[in-house]
Coordinates of C-alpha atoms in Angstrom, one line a residue:
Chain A
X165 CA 87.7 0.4 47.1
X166 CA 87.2 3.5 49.6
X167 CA 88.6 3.0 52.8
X168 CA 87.5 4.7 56.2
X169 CA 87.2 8.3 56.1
X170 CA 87.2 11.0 58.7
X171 CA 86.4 14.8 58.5
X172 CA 88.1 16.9 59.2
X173 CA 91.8 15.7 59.6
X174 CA 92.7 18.5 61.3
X175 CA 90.9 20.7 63.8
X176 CA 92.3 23.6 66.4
X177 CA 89.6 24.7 68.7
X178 CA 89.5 27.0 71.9
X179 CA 88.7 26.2 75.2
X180 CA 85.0 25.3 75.9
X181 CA 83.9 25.5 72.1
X182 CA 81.8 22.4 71.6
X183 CA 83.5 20.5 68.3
X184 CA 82.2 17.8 65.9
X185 CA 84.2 14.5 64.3
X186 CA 83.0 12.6 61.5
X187 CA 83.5 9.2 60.3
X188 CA 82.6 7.2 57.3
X189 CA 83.1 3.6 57.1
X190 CA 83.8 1.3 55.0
X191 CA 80.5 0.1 52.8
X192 CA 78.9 -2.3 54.4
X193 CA 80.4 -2.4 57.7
X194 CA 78.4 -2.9 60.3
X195 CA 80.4 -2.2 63.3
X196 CA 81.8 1.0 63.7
X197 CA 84.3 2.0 66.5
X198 CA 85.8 5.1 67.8
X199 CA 89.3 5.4 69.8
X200 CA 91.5 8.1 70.5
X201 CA 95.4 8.0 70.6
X202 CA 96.8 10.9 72.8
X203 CA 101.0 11.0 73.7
X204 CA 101.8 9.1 76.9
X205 CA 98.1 6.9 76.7
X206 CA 98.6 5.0 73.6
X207 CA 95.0 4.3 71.9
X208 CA 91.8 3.8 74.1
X209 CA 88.9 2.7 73.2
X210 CA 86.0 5.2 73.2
X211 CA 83.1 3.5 72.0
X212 CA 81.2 1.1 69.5
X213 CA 78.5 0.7 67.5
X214 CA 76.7 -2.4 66.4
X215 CA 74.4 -0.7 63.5
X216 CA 73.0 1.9 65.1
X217 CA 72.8 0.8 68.4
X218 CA 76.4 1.2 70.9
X219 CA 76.1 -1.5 73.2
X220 CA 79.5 -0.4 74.6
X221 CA 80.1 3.3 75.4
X222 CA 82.2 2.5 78.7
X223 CA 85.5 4.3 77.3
X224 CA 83.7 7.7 77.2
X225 CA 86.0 9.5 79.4
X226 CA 83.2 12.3 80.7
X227 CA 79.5 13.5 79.9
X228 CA 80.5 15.7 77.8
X229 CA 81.2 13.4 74.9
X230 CA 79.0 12.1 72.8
X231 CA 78.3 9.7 69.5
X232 CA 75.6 8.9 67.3
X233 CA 75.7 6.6 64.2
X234 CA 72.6 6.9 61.7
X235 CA 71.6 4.6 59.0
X236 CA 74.3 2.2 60.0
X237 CA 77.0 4.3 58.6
X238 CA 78.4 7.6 59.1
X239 CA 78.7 8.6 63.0
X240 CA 79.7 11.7 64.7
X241 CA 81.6 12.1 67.6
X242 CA 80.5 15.3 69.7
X243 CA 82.9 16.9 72.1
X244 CA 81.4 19.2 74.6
X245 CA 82.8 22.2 76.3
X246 CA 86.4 20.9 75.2
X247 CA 89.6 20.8 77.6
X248 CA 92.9 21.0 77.1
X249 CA 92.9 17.0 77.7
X250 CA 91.0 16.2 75.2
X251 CA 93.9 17.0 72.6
X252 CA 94.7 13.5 70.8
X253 CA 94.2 12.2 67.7
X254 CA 90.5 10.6 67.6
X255 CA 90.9 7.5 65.0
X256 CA 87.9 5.8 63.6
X257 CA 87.3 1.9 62.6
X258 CA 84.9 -0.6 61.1
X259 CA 84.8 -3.9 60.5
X260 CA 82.4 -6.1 58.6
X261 CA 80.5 -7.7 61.6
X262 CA 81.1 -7.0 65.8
X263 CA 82.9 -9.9 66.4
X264 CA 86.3 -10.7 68.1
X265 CA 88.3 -12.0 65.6
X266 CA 87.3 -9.4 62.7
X267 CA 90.0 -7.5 61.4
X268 CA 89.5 -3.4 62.1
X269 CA 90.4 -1.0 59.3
X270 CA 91.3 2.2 60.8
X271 CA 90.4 5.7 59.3
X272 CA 93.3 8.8 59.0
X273 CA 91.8 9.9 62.0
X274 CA 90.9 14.0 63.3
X275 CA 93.8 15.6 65.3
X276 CA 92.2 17.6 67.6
X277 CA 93.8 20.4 69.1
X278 CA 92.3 22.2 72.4
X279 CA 94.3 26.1 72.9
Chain B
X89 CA 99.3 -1.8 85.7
X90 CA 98.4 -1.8 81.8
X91 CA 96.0 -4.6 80.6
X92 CA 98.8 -5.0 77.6
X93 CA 102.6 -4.5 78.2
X94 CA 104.8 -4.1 75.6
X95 CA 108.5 -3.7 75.4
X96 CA 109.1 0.0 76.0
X97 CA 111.7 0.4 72.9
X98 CA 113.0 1.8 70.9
X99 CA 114.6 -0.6 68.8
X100 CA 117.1 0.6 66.8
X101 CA 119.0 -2.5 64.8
X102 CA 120.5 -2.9 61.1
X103 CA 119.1 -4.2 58.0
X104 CA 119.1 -7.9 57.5
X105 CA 119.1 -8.2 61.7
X106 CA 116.6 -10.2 63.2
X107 CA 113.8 -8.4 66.0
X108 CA 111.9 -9.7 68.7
X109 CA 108.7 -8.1 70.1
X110 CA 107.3 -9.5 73.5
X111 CA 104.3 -8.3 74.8
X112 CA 102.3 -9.8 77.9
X113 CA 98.2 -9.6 78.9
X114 CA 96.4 -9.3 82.3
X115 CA 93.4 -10.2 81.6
X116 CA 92.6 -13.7 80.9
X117 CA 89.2 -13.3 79.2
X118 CA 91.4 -12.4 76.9
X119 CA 90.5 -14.3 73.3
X120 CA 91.9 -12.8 69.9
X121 CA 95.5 -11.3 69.6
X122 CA 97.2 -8.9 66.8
X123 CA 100.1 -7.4 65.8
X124 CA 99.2 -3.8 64.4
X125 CA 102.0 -1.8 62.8
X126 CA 101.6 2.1 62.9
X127 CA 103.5 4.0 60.7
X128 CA 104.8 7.9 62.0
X129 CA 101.7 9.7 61.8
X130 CA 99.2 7.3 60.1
X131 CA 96.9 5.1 61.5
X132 CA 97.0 1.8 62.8
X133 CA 96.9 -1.5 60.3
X134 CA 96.5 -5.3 61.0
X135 CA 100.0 -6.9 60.8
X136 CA 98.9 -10.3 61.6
X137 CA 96.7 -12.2 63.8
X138 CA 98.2 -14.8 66.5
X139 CA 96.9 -18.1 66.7
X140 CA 97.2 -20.7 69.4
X141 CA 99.6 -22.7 67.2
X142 CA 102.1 -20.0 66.4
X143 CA 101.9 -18.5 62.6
X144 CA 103.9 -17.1 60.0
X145 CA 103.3 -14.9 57.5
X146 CA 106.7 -14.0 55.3
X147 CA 109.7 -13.1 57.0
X148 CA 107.1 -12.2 60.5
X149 CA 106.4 -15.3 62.6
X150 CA 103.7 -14.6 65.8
X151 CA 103.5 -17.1 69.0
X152 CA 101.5 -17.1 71.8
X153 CA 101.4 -18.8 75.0
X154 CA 97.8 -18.6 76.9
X155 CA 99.1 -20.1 79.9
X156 CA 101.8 -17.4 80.0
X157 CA 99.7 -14.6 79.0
X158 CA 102.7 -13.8 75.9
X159 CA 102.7 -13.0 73.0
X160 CA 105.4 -12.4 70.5
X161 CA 106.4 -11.2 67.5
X162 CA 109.5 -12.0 65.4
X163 CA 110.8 -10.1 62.0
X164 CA 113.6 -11.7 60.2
X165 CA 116.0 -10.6 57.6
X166 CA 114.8 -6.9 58.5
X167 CA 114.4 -4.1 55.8
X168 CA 114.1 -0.2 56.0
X169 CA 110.7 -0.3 55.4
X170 CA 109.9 -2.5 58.5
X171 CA 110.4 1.0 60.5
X172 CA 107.5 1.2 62.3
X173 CA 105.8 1.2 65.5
X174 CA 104.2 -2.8 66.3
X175 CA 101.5 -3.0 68.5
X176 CA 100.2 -5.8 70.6
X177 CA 96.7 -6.1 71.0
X178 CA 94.1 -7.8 72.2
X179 CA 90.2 -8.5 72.9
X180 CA 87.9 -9.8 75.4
X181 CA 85.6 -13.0 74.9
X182 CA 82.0 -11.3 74.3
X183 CA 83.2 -7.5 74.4
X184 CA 81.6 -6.5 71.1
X185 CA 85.4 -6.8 69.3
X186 CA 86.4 -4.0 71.0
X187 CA 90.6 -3.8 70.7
X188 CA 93.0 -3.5 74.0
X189 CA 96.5 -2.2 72.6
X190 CA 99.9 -1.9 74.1
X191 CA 101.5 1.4 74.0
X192 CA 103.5 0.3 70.9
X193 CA 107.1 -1.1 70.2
X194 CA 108.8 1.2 68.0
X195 CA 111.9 -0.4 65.6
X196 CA 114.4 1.8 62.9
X197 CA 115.9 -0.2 60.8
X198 CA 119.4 1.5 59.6
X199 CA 121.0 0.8 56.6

């Protein structure tokens, strides 16, 4: 069956252009969560969603990101004003249910690219 | 200090060798452990989990110690294809499955 998808799996953007990621779990997930992997950090945890709902948003690293889920599937993840920082790879999960012991499947993720 | 400390790597050790990862954990709300394996350039994917009583899955056996705070991984009888970078990772009791990792272990098997 279709795995985790992400869109796009590329994307080079200038300094202070506001840029979009999208995710598309698997069906039938109903957690979905959002990391980024960046050289030197390893992967951090950005945020989850239970549903629709993100209980947990305290690895947002400033304001100016953002994420929605609707219809307890596809979710964007909305970078503000983007810095040079903010270059990583931004990988997207779900799992069947938000619990601890539920295996993750990971999406391609979007390399992001700030000039 | 990192919540999850891994062996800094790399590893770089011929086919049939055996490998051990270590990793160790801070936090001790800590409640589920994994072994992800991270191919160059791809994402992450569950390895194994690690249960209290030690398991083993193939040729990849996982232990943990709670009262240590380690965890480890062992591959035997190594192939090419086990090149990878392993990652240790955890969660917290009640944190909505949200995943701690280690900066990754990376091992090249040689021929």
């Amino acid at each position: 069956g279709a795995g985790v998808s992400q869109s796009p799996s590329n994307k080079v953007t200038e300094k202070g252009k506001d840029v979009e990621l999208r995710c598309d779990p698997i069906s039938g997930h109903t957690a979905l969560y959002w990391y980024r992997q960046s050289l030197g950090q390893g992967l951090e945890f950005l945020i989850y969603f239970q549903g629709n709902s993100a209980p947990d948003k305290s690895g947002l690293p400033s304001d100016r990101f953002s994420a929605e889920r609707t219809g307890g599937s596809v979710s964007t993840l909305t970078i503000q004003r983007t810095q040079q920082e903010d270059s990583a790879v931004y990988l997207c999960a779900s799992s069947l249910r938000v619990l601890d012991y539920n295996e993750q499947f990971f999406g391609p993720g979007t390399r992001l690219t700030v000039l | 200090r990192k919540e999850v400390e891994q062996d800094p790597g790399p590893f770089n050790v011929p086919e049939g060798a055996t490998v051990a990862f270590n990793c160790t954990y801070s936090n001790s709300a800590s409640q589920s452990f994994f072994w992800y394996r991270q191919d160059c350039r791809k994402e992450p994917k569950l390895l194994m989990s690690v249960y209290s009583s030690g398991n083993e899955d193939g040729r990849f056996t996982a232990q943990l110690n709670r009262a240590s705070q380690y965890i480890s991984l062992l591959i035997r009888d190594s192939k090419l294809s086990d090149s990878a970078t392993y990652l240790c990772v955890v969660n917290r009791r009640n944190q909505g499955g949200k995943l701690i990792f280690g900066q990754g272990t990376e091992l090249s098997v040689k021929p």
